[in-house]
Amino acid sequence: MTEALVDLGALEIARRVRAGETSASEVLTQTLRRIKDIDGRAPTSQPYEPEPDDRAYIHAYVSLAEGRARSQAEAVDRAVQAGQDPGPLAGVPVAVKDIFCVEGTRSTAGSRILETFTAPYTATPVARLEAAGAVTVGKVNLDEFTFGSSNESSAFLPPPGNPWDPTRVPGGSSGGSTAAVAAGEAALSLATDTAGSIRQPAAFCGVVGLKPTYGRVSRYGLIAFASSLDCPGTVSRDVSDAAAMLGAMAGADPADATAAAVEVPDYLAELERGVEGLRIGLSPNYFRLAYPDPETGELREQSIDPEIEAVVHQTAETLASAGAEIVEGVPMPHTHLGIPAYFVISRVEAASNLHRYDGVKYGYRFPGPVDGLAEMYRETRGHGFGVQPKLRILMGMYVSGAQYERDYYRRALRVRSLIRQDFDGAFTAQGEHRLDALLTPTTPTTAFELGRVYGDSVLMQYADLLTVPANHAGIPGLSIPAGFDSGGMPIGVQLLGPDFSEGRLLRIGRQFEIASEGETWRGRRPGIVATR
Amino acid sequence: MAPTPPDQGEISAEVFDRLVELAALALEPEERDYLRRELNGQLRAIRALDAIDVDETLPITSHGVPYSDATRPGIRKDRAQEADKADAILAQAPEVENRYLVVPDIPQEALE
C-alpha cells in the first residue's frame, strides 16, 4: 500500500512539492479530506451533550482557514512553477494551536471570552513558518487559555480524543496539536509549553514534541498565560521535522524583548552526527517522587508507572549501544517541588495577564442589563471565563496578596532558582556529572480516560510533574516516542539539556530513531488512521 | 527552619468573597463551592514548599534562563511607524460609536 501523502513527514512533503512531484494544492486537498474523514463534528461553545459517535472521531480543529490556506498553497505552487525557491517547508500543512494570533482567523484561546475575536495581526512564529512555505490549515483545540493537561477544559466541545484510543485524552494543553499530527490531519503543529503542554500530549499521542529554551522562539502574537514560562515549540511525527520547524521559527525578534539574540544553528546539518561520547544522565528523582495518589489524592512518595520506567531504561541502553555514556544516579533533588512552585508562579502571572479581558476592547461582553461599568466587568468575566481561568485568577490574587506574597510568591521564585541550580549542577563542565543531556520519562502515566481526572485541579496539574522543571529552569526539553504500554498506549521519553542545546537534543533523538528503526513498535499506527 | 506560613488554615468564605470581588468575577453558587474547594486543595499542594529550608538570600530571577549582554536582545529604536490596523482593531470592540469605545455608565461619586 502506498503511504498517503498526508502521512508523510513534513520534510518529505516539502521535498516532493519543491521537486514538482506533487503540489501544495494537492497536499492541502488531501489534508482537508483527512480532516473531513476523521475529525467529526466541529467543537462549539453550546452546552455540551456527548453523543456516542463523538468518540469515533478526533475533534482536533476548532476552525479551518480553508480560503487562506488555499491562497498560500497556490502561491507556493506558482513559485515552484516559476522556478523560484518556495521555502524549506513548501506546502507543509501546519495546524496552529488556537492560542496564537493569525490575521483574519478566529483566535479563541479555547475560551468563550475570545469566541468572537478575529486577530488583526499574525504571531511571529506563524509568520516565519508561512514565509518558509508552510500552509496554515486551521486552528486546533486546547485547554482554555492552555490551563490543563487533558484538553477537556476548552470552551469548545467535544474535546479532542487520542488517535490511539479516542476514549482517552490526547493530553494538554496542546491536545488538538498532538492529536492532529498523530492522525495525519497536519504534518506539523505550532504549540506552546508552559509546564509541559507540548511534551506531555506529545508523549500521550506518540509524536515528537519540542519545548525550546525560553527565548529561543518569539512569543509575539501568543496569547499570554505565564509570561516567564511560556515557550512556543514544535509538534511533529519525527525528529527531523522538529529540527526543520524549529530552524524556521527560532531567532531574535524586535517585537519580543525576551527573544534571545542567539544565533540559530542549522539543526538539520547537525542531526545525524550521532551520540558517540555524549554523557547522558538518569536521575532517580524522576522515577520516584512525591505526587498525589491517583485513587485517594493523598500526596505521597511513589514510583512512576513501571512500564514507563522500563522504556526509559531501554532507551538508555539503545543510546549506550550507539556510543553514549550513561551516567546513573544524578541527583535532581528539587524535582518534586516543580508543581507546588508552579501552582504559585503561574497563577500570579495568569491573574495579571487575564485582567485585560474586560468586555471593552475585544471579545465577549455580557449582553444583559448591568448597573454600571463594574458590574459589566464582573458579568463579562463571570460568563466569559470557564472554571479553570477563574481558579487561576483567584489563586494568583491570593498568593500575591500583600500579606502572603513573601511566604508564597517569593518562596516559590527561590524554589525555581533551586530547580535551576539542580540542572546547572548536572550540566556544568566543572561538576561531578558533566552531562550533555538528562534522559527522563515525559509523564508518570500514559494517556488516561476522558472524564477520569478532569475536575480535580490538583491531580490534573500533577500530570506535568516531570515536564515542569524544564520550564522553571528555562532549558529545552524534547519528548520522543519510545514504545507502548501493555494497553497499546504510547510512551514518551524526555531529553533535557542546557540552555540553547536544542541541536544536541534533536541529535540524540534522531540517533534513537535510527537505532530503533527495525523494532516492531515503530510500525504501529493509530487505529483511527489505519481503519479509514 | 522554614518560616511559618501566614495562614495554615483554609481560604475562608470571607477571604474567598474578597478575592472574587477583587477579581471582578460574577459567580454561580455551585461554582463558588467548587472553586473554593479546589483552591484549598491547591494550597495544600503548595505547602510542600514549606517542607524545605530556603535561603532568603538566594537570588530570584524574572525567568529561568540568565541572559548575558551578548544574548540579551537590544532595545528597539524609538521611531514612529505607520499603522494600518486601526479599523481592524476597532472592529473587535463589542460596542463602538464614532470610533469611540462605548462602556456602560461609570457611577459618579461626589469628591469629598
XYZ file of C-alpha atoms in Angstrom:
644
model
C 0.000 0.000 0.000
C 1.366 3.433 -0.864
C 1.564 5.742 2.100
C -0.970 8.567 1.902
C 0.542 11.972 1.185
C -0.795 13.279 4.498
C 1.010 10.559 6.472
C 4.420 11.576 5.081
C 6.761 13.701 7.156
C 6.985 17.451 6.616
C 10.434 17.285 5.011
C 9.324 14.612 2.538
C 6.195 16.601 1.641
C 8.337 19.715 1.100
C 10.828 17.723 -0.985
C 8.066 16.448 -3.275
C 6.444 19.878 -3.597
C 9.771 21.546 -4.340
C 10.633 18.882 -6.919
C 7.246 19.237 -8.615
C 6.336 15.607 -7.798
C 3.177 16.861 -6.145
C 1.697 20.288 -5.472
C 0.978 22.229 -2.319
C -2.630 22.444 -3.505
C -2.865 18.651 -3.725
C -1.331 18.254 -0.249
C -3.900 20.712 1.105
C -6.780 18.941 -0.640
C -5.742 15.599 0.834
C -5.231 17.130 4.276
C -8.737 18.636 4.223
C -10.101 15.249 3.103
C -8.380 13.511 6.033
C -9.824 16.117 8.392
C -13.309 15.583 6.925
C -12.943 11.810 7.324
C -11.760 11.649 10.905
C -12.301 14.952 12.712
C -16.071 14.642 13.205
C -18.435 17.398 14.301
C -16.788 20.744 14.912
C -16.446 21.774 18.572
C -18.814 24.561 19.654
C -19.410 26.626 22.777
C -23.008 25.366 23.080
C -23.829 23.312 26.200
C -22.114 20.003 25.505
C -24.231 16.897 25.120
C -21.915 13.947 24.407
C -23.037 11.697 21.567
C -21.913 8.055 21.338
C -20.392 8.749 17.944
C -18.132 11.502 19.333
C -15.520 9.026 20.480
C -15.154 7.647 16.957
C -13.665 10.978 15.839
C -10.722 13.222 16.785
C -12.258 16.745 17.025
C -8.824 18.378 16.842
C -9.722 21.504 14.870
C -11.631 24.445 16.320
C -11.705 26.256 12.981
C -10.361 25.744 9.485
C -8.750 28.530 7.453
C -9.539 26.927 4.115
C -9.594 30.030 1.905
C -6.440 31.436 3.433
C -4.714 28.063 3.167
C -5.786 27.647 -0.465
C -4.230 31.036 -1.376
C -0.997 30.090 0.408
C -0.811 26.719 -1.338
C -1.398 28.320 -4.725
C 1.345 30.866 -4.053
C 3.759 28.013 -3.251
C 2.750 26.226 -6.458
C 3.231 29.377 -8.517
C 6.702 29.833 -7.035
C 7.644 26.247 -7.919
C 6.356 26.682 -11.478
C 8.248 29.953 -11.874
C 11.474 28.305 -10.746
C 11.610 30.358 -7.532
C 12.509 28.972 -4.108
C 9.198 28.189 -2.353
C 10.918 27.740 1.027
C 12.180 24.761 3.013
C 8.671 23.890 4.283
C 6.962 24.341 0.912
C 3.381 23.101 1.033
C 3.675 21.546 4.503
C 0.273 21.605 6.258
C 0.520 23.175 9.706
C -2.139 23.198 12.457
C -1.783 26.226 14.729
C -2.773 25.901 18.383
C -5.579 28.389 18.858
C -3.539 30.415 21.329
C -1.641 32.169 18.511
C -2.994 35.139 16.618
C -3.236 34.585 12.878
C -4.502 37.585 10.960
C -8.058 37.175 9.766
C -8.693 33.961 11.730
C -10.763 33.468 14.827
C -8.224 33.275 17.669
C -10.094 31.993 20.708
C -7.577 30.593 23.242
C -10.251 27.912 23.732
C -12.300 30.443 25.690
C -15.799 31.836 25.337
C -14.365 35.249 26.229
C -12.464 35.299 22.892
C -15.013 33.337 20.862
C -15.680 36.276 18.529
C -12.110 37.618 18.385
C -10.575 37.818 14.914
C -6.866 38.549 15.158
C -5.795 41.736 13.380
C -2.175 40.554 13.135
C -0.094 37.385 12.882
C 2.205 35.889 15.524
C 5.911 35.877 14.635
C 6.358 32.051 14.665
C 3.341 31.638 12.363
C 4.629 34.355 10.018
C 8.048 32.676 9.900
C 6.586 29.238 9.146
C 4.459 30.725 6.381
C 7.485 32.585 4.999
C 9.198 29.174 4.812
C 6.360 27.932 2.606
C 4.197 26.198 5.228
C 0.420 26.316 4.799
C -1.722 27.147 7.860
C -4.649 24.731 7.613
C -6.529 25.942 10.673
C -6.594 26.354 14.432
C -6.591 23.387 16.789
C -8.202 22.939 20.181
C -6.509 23.354 23.562
C -7.363 23.669 27.224
C -8.917 27.077 27.911
C -6.044 29.602 27.808
C -3.788 26.467 27.935
C -4.933 25.776 31.530
C -4.994 21.993 31.703
C -3.387 18.687 30.805
C -6.230 16.864 29.074
C -7.822 19.376 26.687
C -11.177 18.888 28.433
C -11.371 22.447 29.776
C -11.804 24.043 26.343
C -14.989 26.078 25.921
C -15.342 24.329 22.555
C -16.546 20.744 22.812
C -16.476 17.799 22.051
C -12.907 17.663 23.355
C -10.249 16.092 21.150
C -9.739 12.357 21.529
C -6.466 10.459 21.482
C -5.979 8.941 17.988
C -4.655 5.727 19.588
C -7.887 5.367 21.592
C -10.408 8.214 21.302
C -11.969 7.343 24.688
C -8.717 8.618 26.202
C -7.415 12.179 26.398
C -4.747 13.395 23.986
C -3.149 15.265 26.890
C -2.892 19.004 27.091
C -2.905 21.728 26.791
C -1.762 21.186 23.174
C -4.076 18.168 22.774
C -5.531 19.357 19.482
C -1.991 19.814 18.138
C -0.700 16.367 19.045
C -3.936 14.586 18.080
C -3.966 16.322 14.676
C -0.336 15.461 13.939
C -0.661 11.849 15.155
C -3.720 11.374 12.918
C -2.259 12.964 9.772
C -4.552 15.992 9.933
C -1.406 18.146 9.692
C 2.278 17.318 9.307
C 3.310 19.867 11.929
C 1.675 21.850 14.684
C 2.804 25.073 16.288
C 2.069 24.743 20.008
C 3.113 26.164 23.374
C 4.599 24.690 26.535
C 4.320 26.443 29.902
C 4.570 23.401 32.211
C 4.652 20.541 29.700
C 1.839 21.464 27.328
C 3.799 20.264 24.291
C 5.750 17.359 25.771
C 3.007 15.719 27.849
C 0.444 15.487 24.996
C 3.237 14.507 22.566
C 4.024 11.555 24.851
C 0.323 10.671 25.148
C -0.180 10.738 21.352
C 3.077 9.088 20.258
C 4.550 12.116 18.489
C 7.629 14.324 18.886
C 7.262 17.496 20.965
C 9.976 20.098 21.495
C 9.884 22.867 24.074
C 12.803 25.100 23.105
C 14.853 27.193 25.514
C 12.931 30.173 26.915
C 13.601 32.982 24.451
C 14.562 30.710 21.534
C 11.249 31.377 19.743
C 9.435 34.712 19.829
C 6.243 34.970 21.884
C 4.911 37.877 19.818
C 1.295 37.095 18.946
C 0.984 34.359 21.561
C -1.945 34.992 23.913
C -0.111 35.152 27.244
C -0.570 32.787 30.203
C 2.579 32.818 32.366
C 4.988 35.126 30.611
C 8.125 33.920 32.410
C 7.446 30.295 31.389
C 5.543 30.296 28.054
C 7.507 28.779 25.141
C 6.295 28.292 21.582
C 7.527 24.974 20.197
C 7.044 22.158 17.736
C 4.862 19.070 17.302
C 5.831 16.652 14.534
C 5.858 12.954 13.730
C 9.640 12.676 13.677
C 12.737 14.404 14.984
C 13.956 15.660 11.594
C 10.694 17.548 11.094
C 11.066 19.108 14.562
C 14.565 20.279 13.579
C 13.309 21.800 10.336
C 10.374 23.506 12.047
C 12.472 24.954 14.868
C 15.017 26.242 12.363
C 12.274 28.096 10.514
C 10.845 29.759 13.654
C 13.741 30.447 16.011
C 15.702 33.632 16.488
C 15.563 37.183 17.741
C 12.503 39.304 17.074
C 12.297 43.071 17.559
C 8.662 42.574 18.641
C 9.590 40.384 21.649
C 12.062 41.777 24.169
C 12.677 38.261 25.563
C 13.504 36.614 22.219
C 17.211 35.991 22.761
C 19.893 37.306 20.419
C 21.407 33.850 19.982
C 22.406 32.604 16.555
C 20.178 29.875 15.106
C 22.245 26.866 14.063
C 21.399 24.652 11.099
C 19.649 21.973 13.166
C 19.311 19.612 10.190
C 23.017 19.734 9.376
C 23.936 18.509 12.876
C 21.184 15.938 13.121
C 22.949 12.718 12.170
C 26.263 13.289 13.899
C 25.456 10.519 16.360
C 25.865 10.314 20.122
C 29.386 8.906 20.418
C 30.946 10.207 23.619
C 27.886 12.141 24.820
C 27.206 11.829 28.543
C 23.502 11.153 29.133
C 22.247 11.091 32.721
C 19.486 9.260 34.559
C 18.147 10.708 37.824
C 16.377 8.662 40.495
C 14.354 11.811 41.310
C 12.436 11.422 38.033
C 11.409 7.823 38.758
C 10.286 8.036 42.374
C 8.873 11.242 43.846
C 6.006 12.773 45.782
C 2.766 13.249 43.873
C -0.934 12.639 44.604
C -2.173 9.060 44.743
C -4.411 8.706 41.663
C -7.105 6.972 43.737
C -7.080 8.816 47.076
C -5.496 12.149 46.125
C -3.092 11.806 49.061
C 0.312 13.388 48.348
C 2.882 10.645 48.905
C 6.171 9.425 47.521
C 5.583 6.818 44.826
C 7.143 5.342 41.710
C 6.014 6.228 38.210
C 4.321 3.603 36.006
C 6.831 0.686 35.864
C 6.181 0.146 32.151
C 7.287 3.744 31.503
C 10.347 3.338 33.723
C 11.314 0.197 31.780
C 11.040 2.058 28.464
C 13.326 4.845 29.710
C 15.958 2.271 30.683
C 15.626 0.525 27.316
C 16.105 3.894 25.616
C 19.257 4.451 27.668
C 20.564 1.022 26.609
C 19.856 1.796 22.962
C 21.746 5.087 23.239
C 24.597 3.351 25.082
C 24.862 0.839 22.218
C 25.164 3.806 19.864
C 28.161 5.117 21.827
C 26.661 7.352 24.501
C 27.921 7.119 28.054
C 25.044 6.615 30.510
C 25.580 8.308 33.885
C 23.287 6.939 36.597
C 22.326 8.391 39.958
C 22.303 12.079 39.029
C 20.691 13.960 41.948
C 17.899 16.379 40.976
C 16.573 16.877 44.493
C 14.049 19.656 43.828
C 12.164 17.940 41.002
C 9.156 17.169 43.203
C 8.769 20.867 44.091
C 8.206 21.871 40.476
C 4.409 21.621 40.658
C 3.976 23.343 44.064
C 6.160 26.241 42.855
C 4.265 26.301 39.570
C 0.939 26.498 41.416
C 2.171 29.847 42.754
C 4.261 31.429 39.982
C 1.999 30.559 37.051
C -1.127 31.707 38.925
C 0.336 35.098 39.784
C 1.292 35.649 36.155
C -2.021 34.295 34.833
C -4.057 36.568 37.108
C -2.087 39.545 35.828
C -2.372 38.532 32.165
C -6.109 37.784 32.395
C -7.004 41.220 33.754
C -7.077 42.536 30.192
C -10.307 40.660 29.387
C -12.918 43.204 30.379
C -15.520 43.253 27.616
C -14.384 46.663 26.370
C -11.618 46.328 23.796
C -12.302 42.922 22.210
C -14.025 39.614 22.705
C -17.164 38.815 24.649
C -19.256 41.367 26.531
C -22.162 40.298 28.739
C -25.233 41.289 26.697
C -27.748 41.622 29.572
C -28.651 44.738 31.540
C -25.992 45.900 34.001
C -25.832 48.579 36.641
C -22.690 50.398 35.582
C -19.213 49.533 34.368
C -18.057 47.460 37.350
C -20.993 45.096 37.018
C -20.357 44.786 33.277
C -16.776 43.674 34.085
C -17.987 41.102 36.631
C -20.724 39.670 34.425
C -18.495 39.592 31.333
C -15.694 37.800 33.155
C -18.108 35.575 35.072
C -19.819 34.354 31.895
C -16.815 34.601 29.573
C -14.275 32.592 31.581
C -14.626 28.905 32.371
C -13.731 27.488 35.784
C -10.030 26.939 35.027
C -9.214 30.610 34.315
C -11.305 31.572 37.347
C -9.289 29.213 39.548
C -6.018 30.632 38.282
C -7.080 34.236 38.728
C -8.280 33.643 42.296
C -5.192 31.682 43.348
C -2.918 34.250 41.702
C -4.587 37.044 43.623
C -4.441 35.112 46.897
C -0.749 34.193 46.810
C 0.327 37.634 45.604
C -1.694 39.471 48.262
C 0.462 41.804 50.340
C 0.231 39.634 53.469
C 1.112 36.371 51.703
C 3.460 37.451 48.903
C 6.711 36.848 50.813
C 5.782 33.393 52.034
C 4.233 32.110 48.820
C 5.395 34.013 45.745
C 8.940 34.908 46.812
C 9.453 31.436 48.246
C 8.229 29.851 45.006
C 10.626 32.034 42.985
C 13.511 30.873 45.195
C 12.464 27.252 44.648
C 12.563 27.997 40.909
C 16.185 29.104 41.419
C 16.889 25.831 43.279
C 15.441 23.804 40.383
C 17.658 25.783 38.011
C 20.656 25.009 40.243
C 19.860 21.257 40.015
C 20.221 21.476 36.226
C 23.273 23.755 36.359
C 24.951 21.241 38.668
C 24.188 18.324 36.349
C 25.342 20.061 33.170
C 28.380 22.087 34.265
C 31.738 21.008 32.880
C 33.240 21.568 36.340
C 30.766 19.245 38.087
C 30.740 15.598 39.023
C 28.308 14.507 36.319
C 29.145 16.806 33.350
C 26.025 15.760 31.460
C 25.302 16.607 27.863
C 21.663 15.688 28.469
C 19.368 14.169 31.061
C 17.057 11.320 29.977
C 13.768 11.069 31.896
C 10.236 9.800 31.477
C 7.999 12.516 29.989
C 4.929 11.578 32.053
C 4.240 9.476 35.154
C 1.397 7.612 33.347
C 0.188 7.033 29.803
C -2.989 8.720 28.483
C -5.925 8.415 30.889
C -9.633 8.094 30.066
C -11.666 11.210 29.273
C -13.521 12.336 32.391
C -11.326 10.397 34.834
C -9.185 13.268 36.131
C -10.947 16.389 34.863
C -12.445 18.396 37.719
C -9.653 17.525 40.176
C -7.398 20.505 39.520
C -4.590 19.216 41.748
C -4.349 15.750 40.197
C -4.577 17.259 36.699
C -1.724 19.673 37.411
C 0.481 16.810 38.537
C 0.310 15.346 35.007
C 3.083 17.915 34.354
C 5.191 16.666 37.251
C 8.156 15.590 35.108
C 7.963 18.313 32.472
C 7.558 21.475 34.585
C 11.132 21.572 35.970
C 12.435 22.468 32.488
C 10.007 25.406 32.336
C 11.191 26.712 35.699
C 14.813 26.362 34.582
C 14.097 27.729 31.099
C 16.038 24.874 29.479
C 14.961 22.939 26.361
C 13.100 19.624 26.531
C 12.332 17.126 23.794
C 9.784 14.312 24.136
C 10.098 11.444 21.671
C 8.027 8.269 21.304
C 9.930 5.301 22.746
C 7.414 2.452 22.995
C 3.941 1.422 24.128
C 2.379 0.180 27.334
C 0.586 -3.163 27.559
C -2.709 -1.371 26.831
C -1.387 -0.139 23.492
C -0.928 3.490 24.517
C 2.247 5.386 23.532
C 5.076 6.075 25.981
C 7.298 9.138 25.618
C 10.764 9.788 26.974
C 12.189 13.228 27.587
C 15.644 14.651 26.867
C 16.650 17.778 28.785
C 19.765 19.834 28.087
C 21.470 23.128 28.907
C 20.263 26.462 27.501
C 20.126 26.549 23.698
C 21.186 22.879 23.322
C 18.201 22.025 21.088
C 20.560 20.832 18.348
C 22.121 18.284 20.685
C 18.774 17.032 21.999
C 17.477 16.616 18.455
C 20.670 14.736 17.540
C 20.158 12.297 20.422
C 16.500 11.877 19.492
C 17.406 11.231 15.863
C 20.022 8.663 16.884
C 17.377 6.851 18.925
C 15.043 6.821 15.893
C 17.793 5.364 13.712
C 18.788 2.749 16.291
C 15.198 1.630 16.952
C 14.035 1.735 13.333
C 13.691 -2.035 12.999
C 11.655 -2.537 16.169
C 8.075 -3.686 15.678
C 6.536 -0.923 17.816
C 7.829 1.627 15.332
C 5.438 0.276 12.692
C 2.296 0.803 14.767
C -0.250 3.328 13.525
C -3.143 4.940 15.398
C -6.255 2.813 14.905
C -8.293 5.703 13.529
C -5.820 6.218 10.673
C -5.297 2.527 9.939
C -9.027 1.766 9.654
C -10.045 4.557 7.268
C 13.823 26.494 59.782
C 11.237 27.409 57.168
C 9.094 30.394 58.145
C 5.611 29.601 59.363
C 3.169 30.322 56.571
C 0.836 33.185 57.338
C -2.307 31.102 57.160
C -2.183 27.414 57.932
C -5.945 27.234 57.636
C -8.053 27.264 54.549
C -9.302 30.092 52.388
C -12.381 31.070 54.373
C -15.673 32.089 52.825
C -14.890 35.702 53.753
C -11.446 35.687 52.156
C -12.915 33.949 49.117
C -15.582 36.634 48.720
C -12.916 39.331 48.894
C -10.835 37.585 46.197
C -13.883 37.236 43.954
C -14.622 40.939 44.353
C -11.024 41.908 43.513
C -11.001 39.539 40.543
C -14.231 41.083 39.174
C -15.955 37.738 38.686
C -19.715 37.133 38.924
C -20.081 33.507 40.076
C -22.917 30.998 40.316
C -23.390 29.430 43.790
C -22.286 25.934 42.695
C -19.223 27.464 41.034
C -18.283 29.149 44.300
C -18.282 25.845 46.178
C -16.190 24.111 43.526
C -13.680 26.954 43.213
C -13.135 27.327 46.960
C -12.699 23.561 47.405
C -10.139 23.385 44.568
C -8.275 26.476 45.796
C -7.873 24.854 49.194
C -6.713 21.602 47.573
C -4.090 23.563 45.629
C -2.997 25.393 48.780
C -2.342 22.029 50.449
C -0.119 21.092 47.483
C 1.650 24.470 47.644
C 2.513 23.850 51.300
C 5.039 21.255 50.116
C 7.234 24.326 49.581
C 7.325 24.801 53.359
C 8.989 21.441 53.881
C 12.443 22.646 52.837
C 14.748 25.333 54.070
C 15.068 28.123 51.534
C 17.935 30.562 51.862
C 16.418 34.049 51.946
C 19.480 35.425 50.161
C 19.058 33.088 47.173
C 18.619 35.340 44.142
C 15.330 35.267 42.274
C 15.094 35.793 38.534
C 12.448 37.013 36.127
C 12.802 33.777 34.122
C 14.919 30.628 34.319
C 17.461 31.382 31.582
C 20.024 34.009 32.503
C 20.703 36.437 29.658
C 24.171 37.868 29.184
C 24.957 41.128 27.461
C 25.624 39.069 24.343
C 22.296 37.226 24.347
C 20.030 39.958 25.707
C 18.085 41.485 22.856
C 18.920 45.138 22.332
C 16.386 47.863 22.891
C 14.406 48.698 19.781
C 14.973 52.049 18.139
C 12.322 54.507 19.274
C 10.781 55.527 15.980
C 7.314 56.163 14.655
C 5.803 53.572 12.321
C 2.774 53.790 10.099
C -0.001 51.562 11.459
C -2.762 50.463 9.154
C -4.670 48.269 11.567
C -6.779 50.803 13.454
C -10.010 49.739 11.716
C -9.310 46.028 12.234
C -8.586 46.646 15.915
C -11.670 48.809 16.433
C -13.774 46.192 14.655
C -13.034 43.808 17.549
C -14.603 46.024 20.205
C -18.040 44.900 21.415
C -19.503 48.411 21.110
C -18.148 51.369 19.141
C -19.709 54.719 18.296
C -17.958 57.228 16.016
C -14.694 55.348 16.621
C -15.059 55.638 20.410
C -15.343 52.525 22.593
C -18.670 52.568 24.398
C -18.965 51.342 28.000
C -21.866 51.357 30.472
C -22.242 54.271 32.856
C -19.486 54.791 35.345
C -21.336 55.800 38.516
C -20.079 59.190 39.649
C -19.431 59.843 43.268
C -19.035 63.337 44.657
C -15.449 64.193 45.529
C -15.038 64.861 49.221
